[in-house]
Coordinates of C-alpha atoms and ligand atoms in Angstrom, one line a residue:
X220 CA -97.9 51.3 39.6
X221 CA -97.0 54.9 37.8
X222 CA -93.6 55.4 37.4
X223 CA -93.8 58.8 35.9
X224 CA -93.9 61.8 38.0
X225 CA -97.3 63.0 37.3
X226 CA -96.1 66.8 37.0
X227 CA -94.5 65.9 34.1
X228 CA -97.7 64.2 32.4
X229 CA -99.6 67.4 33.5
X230 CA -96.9 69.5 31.7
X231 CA -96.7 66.9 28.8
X232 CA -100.9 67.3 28.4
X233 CA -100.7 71.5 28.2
X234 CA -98.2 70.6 25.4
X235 CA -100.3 68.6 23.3
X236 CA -103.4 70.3 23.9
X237 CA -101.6 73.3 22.9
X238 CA -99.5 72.1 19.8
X239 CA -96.7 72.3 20.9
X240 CA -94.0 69.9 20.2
X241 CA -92.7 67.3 22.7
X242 CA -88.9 66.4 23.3
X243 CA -87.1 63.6 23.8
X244 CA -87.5 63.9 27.6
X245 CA -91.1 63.6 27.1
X246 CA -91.2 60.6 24.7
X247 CA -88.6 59.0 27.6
X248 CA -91.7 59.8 29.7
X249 CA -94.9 58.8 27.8
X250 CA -92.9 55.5 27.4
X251 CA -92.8 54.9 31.4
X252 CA -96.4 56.0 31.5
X253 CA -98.7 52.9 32.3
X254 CA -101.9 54.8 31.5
X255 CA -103.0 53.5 28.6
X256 CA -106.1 55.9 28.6
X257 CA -104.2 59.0 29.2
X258 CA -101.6 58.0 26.2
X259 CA -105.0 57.2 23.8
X260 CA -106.7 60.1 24.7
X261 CA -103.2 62.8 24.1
X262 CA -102.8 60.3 20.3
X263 CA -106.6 60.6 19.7
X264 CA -106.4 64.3 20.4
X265 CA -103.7 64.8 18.0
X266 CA -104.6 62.4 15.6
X267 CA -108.5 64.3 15.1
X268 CA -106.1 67.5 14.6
X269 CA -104.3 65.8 11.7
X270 CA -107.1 63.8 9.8
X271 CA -110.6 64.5 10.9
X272 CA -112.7 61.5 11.8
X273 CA -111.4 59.9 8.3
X274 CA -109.7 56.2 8.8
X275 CA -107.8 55.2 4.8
X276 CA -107.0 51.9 3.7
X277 CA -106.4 51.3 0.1
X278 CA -106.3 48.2 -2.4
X279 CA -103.0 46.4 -3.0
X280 CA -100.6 43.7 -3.2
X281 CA -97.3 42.7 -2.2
X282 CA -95.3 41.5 -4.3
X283 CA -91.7 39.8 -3.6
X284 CA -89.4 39.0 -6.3
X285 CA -86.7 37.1 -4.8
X286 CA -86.0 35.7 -1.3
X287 CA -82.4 35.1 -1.5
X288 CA -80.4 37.9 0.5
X289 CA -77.0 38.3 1.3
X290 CA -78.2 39.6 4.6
X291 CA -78.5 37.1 7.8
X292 CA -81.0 40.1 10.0
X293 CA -81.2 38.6 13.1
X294 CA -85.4 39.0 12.9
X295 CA -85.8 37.9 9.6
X296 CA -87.7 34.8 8.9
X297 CA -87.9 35.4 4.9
X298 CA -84.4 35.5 3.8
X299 CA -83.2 32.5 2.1
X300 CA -79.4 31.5 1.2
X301 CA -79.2 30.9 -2.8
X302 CA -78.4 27.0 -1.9
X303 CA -81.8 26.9 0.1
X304 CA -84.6 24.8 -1.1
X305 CA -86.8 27.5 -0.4
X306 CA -85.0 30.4 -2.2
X307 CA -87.1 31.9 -5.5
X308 CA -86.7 34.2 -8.0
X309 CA -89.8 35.5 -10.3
X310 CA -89.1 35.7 -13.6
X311 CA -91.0 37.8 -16.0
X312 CA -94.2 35.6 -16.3
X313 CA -94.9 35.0 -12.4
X314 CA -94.4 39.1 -12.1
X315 CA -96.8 39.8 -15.1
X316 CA -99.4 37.4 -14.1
X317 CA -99.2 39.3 -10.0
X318 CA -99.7 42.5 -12.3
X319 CA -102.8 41.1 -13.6
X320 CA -104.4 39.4 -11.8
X321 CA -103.9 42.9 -8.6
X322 CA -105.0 45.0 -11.8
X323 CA -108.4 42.4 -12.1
X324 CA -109.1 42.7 -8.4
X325 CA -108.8 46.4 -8.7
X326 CA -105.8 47.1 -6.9
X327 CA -104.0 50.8 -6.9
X328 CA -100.6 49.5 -5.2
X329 CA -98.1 47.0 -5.6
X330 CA -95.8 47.2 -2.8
X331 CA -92.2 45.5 -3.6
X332 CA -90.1 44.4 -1.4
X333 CA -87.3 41.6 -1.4
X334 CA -84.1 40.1 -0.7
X335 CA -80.9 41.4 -1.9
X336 CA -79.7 38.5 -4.5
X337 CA -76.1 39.0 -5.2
X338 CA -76.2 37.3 -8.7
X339 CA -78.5 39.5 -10.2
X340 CA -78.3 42.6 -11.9
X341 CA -79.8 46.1 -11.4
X342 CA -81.6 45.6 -14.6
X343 CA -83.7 43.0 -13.2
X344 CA -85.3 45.0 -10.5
X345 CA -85.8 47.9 -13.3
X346 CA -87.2 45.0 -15.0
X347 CA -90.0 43.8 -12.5
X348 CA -91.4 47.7 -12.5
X349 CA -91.8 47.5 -15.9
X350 CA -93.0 44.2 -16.5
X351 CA -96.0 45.2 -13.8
X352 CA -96.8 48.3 -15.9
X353 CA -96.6 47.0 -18.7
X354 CA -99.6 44.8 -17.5
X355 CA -101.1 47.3 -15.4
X356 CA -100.1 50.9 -16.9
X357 CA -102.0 52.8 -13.9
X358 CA -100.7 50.6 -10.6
X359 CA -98.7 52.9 -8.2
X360 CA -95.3 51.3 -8.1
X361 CA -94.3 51.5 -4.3
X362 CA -91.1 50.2 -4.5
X363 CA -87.8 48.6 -2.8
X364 CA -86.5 49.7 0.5
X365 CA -83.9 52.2 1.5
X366 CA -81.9 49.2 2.1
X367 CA -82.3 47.4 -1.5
X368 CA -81.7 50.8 -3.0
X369 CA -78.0 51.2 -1.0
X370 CA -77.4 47.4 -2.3
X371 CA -78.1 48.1 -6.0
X372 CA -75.8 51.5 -5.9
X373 CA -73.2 48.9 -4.5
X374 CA -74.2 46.4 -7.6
X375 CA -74.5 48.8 -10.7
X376 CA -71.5 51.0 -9.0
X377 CA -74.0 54.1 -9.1
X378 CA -74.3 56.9 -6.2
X379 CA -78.0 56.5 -4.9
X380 CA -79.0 59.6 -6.3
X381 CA -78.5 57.8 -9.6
X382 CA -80.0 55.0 -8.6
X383 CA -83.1 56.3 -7.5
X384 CA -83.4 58.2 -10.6
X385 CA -82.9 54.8 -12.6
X386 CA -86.1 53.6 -10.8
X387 CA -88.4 56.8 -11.7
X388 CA -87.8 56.6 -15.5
X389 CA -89.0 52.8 -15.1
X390 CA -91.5 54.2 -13.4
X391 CA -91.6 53.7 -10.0
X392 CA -93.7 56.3 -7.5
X393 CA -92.7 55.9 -4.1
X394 CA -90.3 54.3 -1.5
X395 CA -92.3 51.9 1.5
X396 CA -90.5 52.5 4.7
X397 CA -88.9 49.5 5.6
X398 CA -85.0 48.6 6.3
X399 CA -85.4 51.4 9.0
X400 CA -85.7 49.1 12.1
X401 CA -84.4 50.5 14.9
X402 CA -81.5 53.6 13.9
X403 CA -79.5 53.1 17.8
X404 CA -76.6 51.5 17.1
X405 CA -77.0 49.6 20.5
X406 CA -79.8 47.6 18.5
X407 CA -78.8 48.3 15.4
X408 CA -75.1 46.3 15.5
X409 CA -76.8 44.1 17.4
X410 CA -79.9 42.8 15.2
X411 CA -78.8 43.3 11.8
X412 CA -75.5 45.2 11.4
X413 CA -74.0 44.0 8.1
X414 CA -77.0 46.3 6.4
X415 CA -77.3 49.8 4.9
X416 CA -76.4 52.1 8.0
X417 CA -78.7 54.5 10.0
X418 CA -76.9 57.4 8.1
X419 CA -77.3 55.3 4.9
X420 CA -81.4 54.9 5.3
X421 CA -81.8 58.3 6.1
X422 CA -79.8 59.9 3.2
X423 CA -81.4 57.3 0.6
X424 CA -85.2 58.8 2.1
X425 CA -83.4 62.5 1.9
X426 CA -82.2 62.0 -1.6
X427 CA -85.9 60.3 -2.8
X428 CA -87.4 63.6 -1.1
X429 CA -85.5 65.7 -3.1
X430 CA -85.9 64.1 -6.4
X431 CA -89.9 64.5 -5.6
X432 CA -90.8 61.2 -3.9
X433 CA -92.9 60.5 -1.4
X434 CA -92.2 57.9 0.8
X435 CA -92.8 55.9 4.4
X436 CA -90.8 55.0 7.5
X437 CA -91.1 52.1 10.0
X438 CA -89.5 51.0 13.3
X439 CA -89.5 47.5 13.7
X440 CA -90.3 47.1 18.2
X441 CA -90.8 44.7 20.8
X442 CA -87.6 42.9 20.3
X443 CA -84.8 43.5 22.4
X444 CA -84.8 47.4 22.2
X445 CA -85.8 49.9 25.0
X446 CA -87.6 53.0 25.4
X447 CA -84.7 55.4 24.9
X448 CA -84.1 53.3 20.8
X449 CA -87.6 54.1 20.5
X450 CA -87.9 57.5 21.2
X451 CA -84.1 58.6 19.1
X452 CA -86.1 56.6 16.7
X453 CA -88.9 58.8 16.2
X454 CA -87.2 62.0 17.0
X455 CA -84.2 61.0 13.9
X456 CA -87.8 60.5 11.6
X457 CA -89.5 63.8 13.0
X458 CA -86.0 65.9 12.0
X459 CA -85.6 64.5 8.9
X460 CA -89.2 65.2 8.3
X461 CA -88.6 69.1 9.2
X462 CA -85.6 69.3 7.1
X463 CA -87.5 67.4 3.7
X464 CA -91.5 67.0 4.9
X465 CA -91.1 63.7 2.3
X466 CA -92.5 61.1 5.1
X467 CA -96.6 60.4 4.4
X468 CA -97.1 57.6 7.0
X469 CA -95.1 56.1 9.6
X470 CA -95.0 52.5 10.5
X471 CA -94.8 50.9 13.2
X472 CA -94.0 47.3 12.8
X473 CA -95.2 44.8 15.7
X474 CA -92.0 42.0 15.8
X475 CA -93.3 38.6 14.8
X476 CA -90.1 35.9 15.9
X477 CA -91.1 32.8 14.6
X478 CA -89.0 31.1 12.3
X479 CA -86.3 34.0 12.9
X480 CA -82.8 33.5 15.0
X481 CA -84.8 35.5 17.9
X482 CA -87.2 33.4 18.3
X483 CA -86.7 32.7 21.6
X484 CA -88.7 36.5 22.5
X485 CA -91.7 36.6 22.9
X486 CA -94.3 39.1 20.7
X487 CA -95.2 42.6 21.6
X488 CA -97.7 42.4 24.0
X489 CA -101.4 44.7 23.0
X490 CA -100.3 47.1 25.7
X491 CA -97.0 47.6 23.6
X492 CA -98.8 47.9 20.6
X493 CA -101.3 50.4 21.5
X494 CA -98.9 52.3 23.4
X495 CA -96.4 52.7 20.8
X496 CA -99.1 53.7 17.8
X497 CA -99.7 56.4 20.5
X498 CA -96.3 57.9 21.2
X499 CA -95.7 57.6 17.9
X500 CA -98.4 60.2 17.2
X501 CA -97.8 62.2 19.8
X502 CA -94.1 62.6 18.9
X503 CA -94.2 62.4 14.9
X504 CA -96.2 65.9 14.8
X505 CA -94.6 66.7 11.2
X506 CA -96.3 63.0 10.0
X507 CA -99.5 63.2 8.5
X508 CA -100.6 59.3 9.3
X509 CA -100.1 56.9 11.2
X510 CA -100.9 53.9 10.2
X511 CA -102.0 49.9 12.0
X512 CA -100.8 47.4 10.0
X513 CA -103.2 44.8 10.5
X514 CA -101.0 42.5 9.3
X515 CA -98.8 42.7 12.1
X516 CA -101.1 43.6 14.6
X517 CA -103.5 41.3 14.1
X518 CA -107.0 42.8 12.8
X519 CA -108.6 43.2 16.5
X520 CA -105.5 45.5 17.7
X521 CA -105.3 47.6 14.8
X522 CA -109.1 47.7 14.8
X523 CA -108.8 49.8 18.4
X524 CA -105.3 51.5 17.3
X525 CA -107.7 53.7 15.2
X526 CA -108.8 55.2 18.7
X527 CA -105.2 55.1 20.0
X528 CA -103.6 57.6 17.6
X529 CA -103.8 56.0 13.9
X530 CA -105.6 57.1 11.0
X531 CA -104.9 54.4 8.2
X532 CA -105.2 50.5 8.7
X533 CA -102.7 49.6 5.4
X534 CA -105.4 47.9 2.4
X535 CA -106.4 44.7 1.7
X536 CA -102.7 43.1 1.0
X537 CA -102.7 40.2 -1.1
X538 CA -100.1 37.7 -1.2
X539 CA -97.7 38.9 1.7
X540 CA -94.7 36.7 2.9
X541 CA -92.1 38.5 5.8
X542 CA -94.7 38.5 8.6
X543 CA -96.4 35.3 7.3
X544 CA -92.9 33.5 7.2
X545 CA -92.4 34.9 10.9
X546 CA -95.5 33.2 12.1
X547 CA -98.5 36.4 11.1
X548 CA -101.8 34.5 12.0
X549 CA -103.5 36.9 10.4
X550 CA -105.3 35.9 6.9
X551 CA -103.7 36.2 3.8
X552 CA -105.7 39.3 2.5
X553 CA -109.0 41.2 3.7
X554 CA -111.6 42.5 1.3
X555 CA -112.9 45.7 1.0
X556 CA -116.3 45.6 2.5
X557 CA -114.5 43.7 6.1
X558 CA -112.1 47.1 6.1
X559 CA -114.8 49.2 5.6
X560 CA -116.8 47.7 8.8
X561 CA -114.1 47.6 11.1
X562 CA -113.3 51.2 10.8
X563 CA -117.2 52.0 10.9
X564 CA -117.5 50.5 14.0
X565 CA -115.3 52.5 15.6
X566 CA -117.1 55.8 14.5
X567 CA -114.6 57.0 11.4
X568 CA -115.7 57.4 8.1
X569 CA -113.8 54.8 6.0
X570 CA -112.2 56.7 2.7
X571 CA -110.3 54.3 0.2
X572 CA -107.2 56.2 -0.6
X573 CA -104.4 55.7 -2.9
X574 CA -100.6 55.2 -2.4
X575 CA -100.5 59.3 -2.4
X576 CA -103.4 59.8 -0.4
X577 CA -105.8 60.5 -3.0
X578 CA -109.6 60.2 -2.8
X579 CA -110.4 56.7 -4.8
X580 CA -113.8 56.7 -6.2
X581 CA -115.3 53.6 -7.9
X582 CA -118.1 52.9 -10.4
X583 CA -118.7 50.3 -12.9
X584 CA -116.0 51.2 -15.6
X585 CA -113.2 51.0 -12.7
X586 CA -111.9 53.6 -10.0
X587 CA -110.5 57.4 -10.7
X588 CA -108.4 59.2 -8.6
X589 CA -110.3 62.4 -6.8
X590 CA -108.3 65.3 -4.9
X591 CA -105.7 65.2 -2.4
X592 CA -107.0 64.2 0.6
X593 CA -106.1 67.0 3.0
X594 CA -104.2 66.6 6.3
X595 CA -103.3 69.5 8.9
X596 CA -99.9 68.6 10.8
X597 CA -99.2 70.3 13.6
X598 CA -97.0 73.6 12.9
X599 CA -94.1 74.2 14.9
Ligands
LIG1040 O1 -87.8 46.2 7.1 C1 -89.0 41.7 8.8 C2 -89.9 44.0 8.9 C3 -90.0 45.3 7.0 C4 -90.0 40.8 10.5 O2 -94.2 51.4 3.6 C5 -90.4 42.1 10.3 O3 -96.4 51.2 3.7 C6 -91.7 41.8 12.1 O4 -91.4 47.9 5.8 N1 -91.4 40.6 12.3 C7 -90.5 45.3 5.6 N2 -91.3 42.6 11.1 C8 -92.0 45.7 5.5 C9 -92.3 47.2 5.6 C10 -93.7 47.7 5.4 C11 -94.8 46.9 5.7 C12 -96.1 47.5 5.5 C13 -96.2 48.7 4.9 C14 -95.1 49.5 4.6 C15 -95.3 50.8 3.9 C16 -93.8 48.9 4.8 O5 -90.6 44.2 7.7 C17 -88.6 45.1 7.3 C18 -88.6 44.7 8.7 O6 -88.6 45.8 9.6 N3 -89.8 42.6 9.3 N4 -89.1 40.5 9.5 C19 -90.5 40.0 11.5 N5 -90.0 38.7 11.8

């Protein structure tokens, strides 16, 4: 039965149909909303505003140098201690063979993302960005989380602005937008306190801004937090954004607990999913995209999260390992053609993009970046 006093809705609807932006109070509503229509129809709304009838996906690869981490998160399923039989580090040939063989299947991203391995230098994750381009000169390096970066200012006894500036000149182009989890520090202490701070992850994102970066955010949901995390979630994002306007995409990561030390909850339900892609368009105005992860997801839900607020359905992601450790069902990687007819058949028009949101065109002698693609956030 409806919770939510249905004034408030009423209210809530003038303000999106109006742009106008909604406050905490209303994300606290939208969340006790069970209308799942209502909520698609307000994201959909806003999410035509922003990006046309265009749905992006691009082609790329994860890559993972190292599981070991001095980090125990309380969700994490990858993480291995250095004593583990499972723990790995790539060395120079394994991360210059990933180069080549994304580079041969065309790929414009390599995401990297790790563990925090206390024995080894800086200069080994400046290392695995230039061992990449050295292979594959033109790959967007999209590279190490707020997180890692806080641990290797720790490791090299650098501030973070330094840091960050370390990784440019080897060439990196972007930060993803993971470590962010939840920011309360109800959930926060509770699921993985030992890591770079909610004040931490925001100043490294503030700093990469600054220095000219792009980058993403996530929010890791359906574990144990509540509506209110949620919502000071998204509203910490949306006022970073209006102070830097450095986020392209936001995140929202489905929890997956297998294998992890919370693996007695069960997964987001569909109903979750689709209702948090949506109130996470309706309250990230300042955001161009949105984006299903179809990893996480599954391909089915982020298939309909394209009508439920998100524009962007990640790429074809080869060789990914935190969600597939945690029990992902989804395959390993997608090709382009199965991308391109699951957003058709939900009436977008599929555009391959790259890291930046640049038009990708392909021929025979490879693919060239076109313009910008152009996005129209709501003004405030
Ligand atoms: O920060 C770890 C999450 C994140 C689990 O920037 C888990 O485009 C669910 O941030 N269940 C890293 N989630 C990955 C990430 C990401 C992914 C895709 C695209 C982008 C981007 C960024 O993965 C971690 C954590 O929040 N994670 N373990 C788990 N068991």
């Amino acid at each position: 039965m409806e919770k939510v006093d249905g004034g408030h809705l009423k209210a809530i609807e003038e303000k999106v149909r109006s742009g106008q932006r909604l406050s905490f109070e209303d994300g606290l509503a939208l969340e006790e909303c069970r209308d799942l229509f209502f909520l698609g129809e307000m994201a959909d709304l806003v999410r035509t505003r922003i990006n046309g009838n265009f749905a992006y996906y691009n082609v790329n690869t994860h890559l993972n140098p190292t599981n070991v981490c001095v980090y125990k998160c309380d969700f994490c399923a990858f993480r291995a201690d250095l004593d583990d039989p499972r723990a790995y580090v790539m060395n120079e040939v394994q991360v210059r063979q990933r180069a080549k063989d994304a580079h041969e299947k065309g790929a414009t991203e390599m995401h990297i993302v790790g563990g925090l391995h206390h024995k080894l230098p800086f200069g080994y994750y400046t290392d695995v960005i230039r061992w990449i381009l050295a292979e594959a000169p033109e790959m967007h390096i999209k590279a190490y989380t707020a997180v890692e970066v806080e641990f290797f200012a720790k490791i090299a006894r650098k501030s973070i602005r330094e840091v960050i500036e370390d990784l440019v000149a080897s060439g990196l182009g972007s930060l993803p937008g993971g470590g962010a989890e939840i920011f309360h520090p109800e959930v926060r202490e509770a699921i993985c306190g030992a890591k770079a701070s909610t004040d931490t992850w925001l100043e490294v994102h503030r700093t990469a801004h600054q220095l000219g970066l792009k980058s993403n955010c996530t929010m890791l949901y359906g574990h144990i937090d509540k509506p209110l995390h949620r919502i000071d979630h998204l509203v910490r994002l949306r006022e970073l954004q209006d102070e830097t306007g450095g986020f392209q995409t936001f995140i929202p990561l489905a929890f997956h607990p297998d294998n992890s030390r919370m693996d007695e909850l069960p997964k987001p339900s569909g109903f979750m999913d689709l209702k948090t892609i949506a109130i996470s368009r309706l309250m990230l105005d300042n955001i161009p995209h949105i984006k299903a992860y179809w990893v996480m997801l599954g391909i089915k839900t982020a298939q309909v999260a394209l009508a439920f607020g998100a524009d962007d359905i990640d790429g074809t992601v080869v060789h990914e390992k935190i969600y597939h450790d945690a029990g992902a069902e989804t395959p390993q990687e997608m090709c382009v053609a199965d991308l391109e007819r699951l957003i058709r058949e939900t009436g977008r028009i599929p555009i391959e993009r790259d890291t930046l949101y640049h038009r990708i065109e392909r021929g025979i002698d490879g693919w060239k970046q076109r313009e910008k693609i152009e996005t129209h956030p709501v003004s405030v």
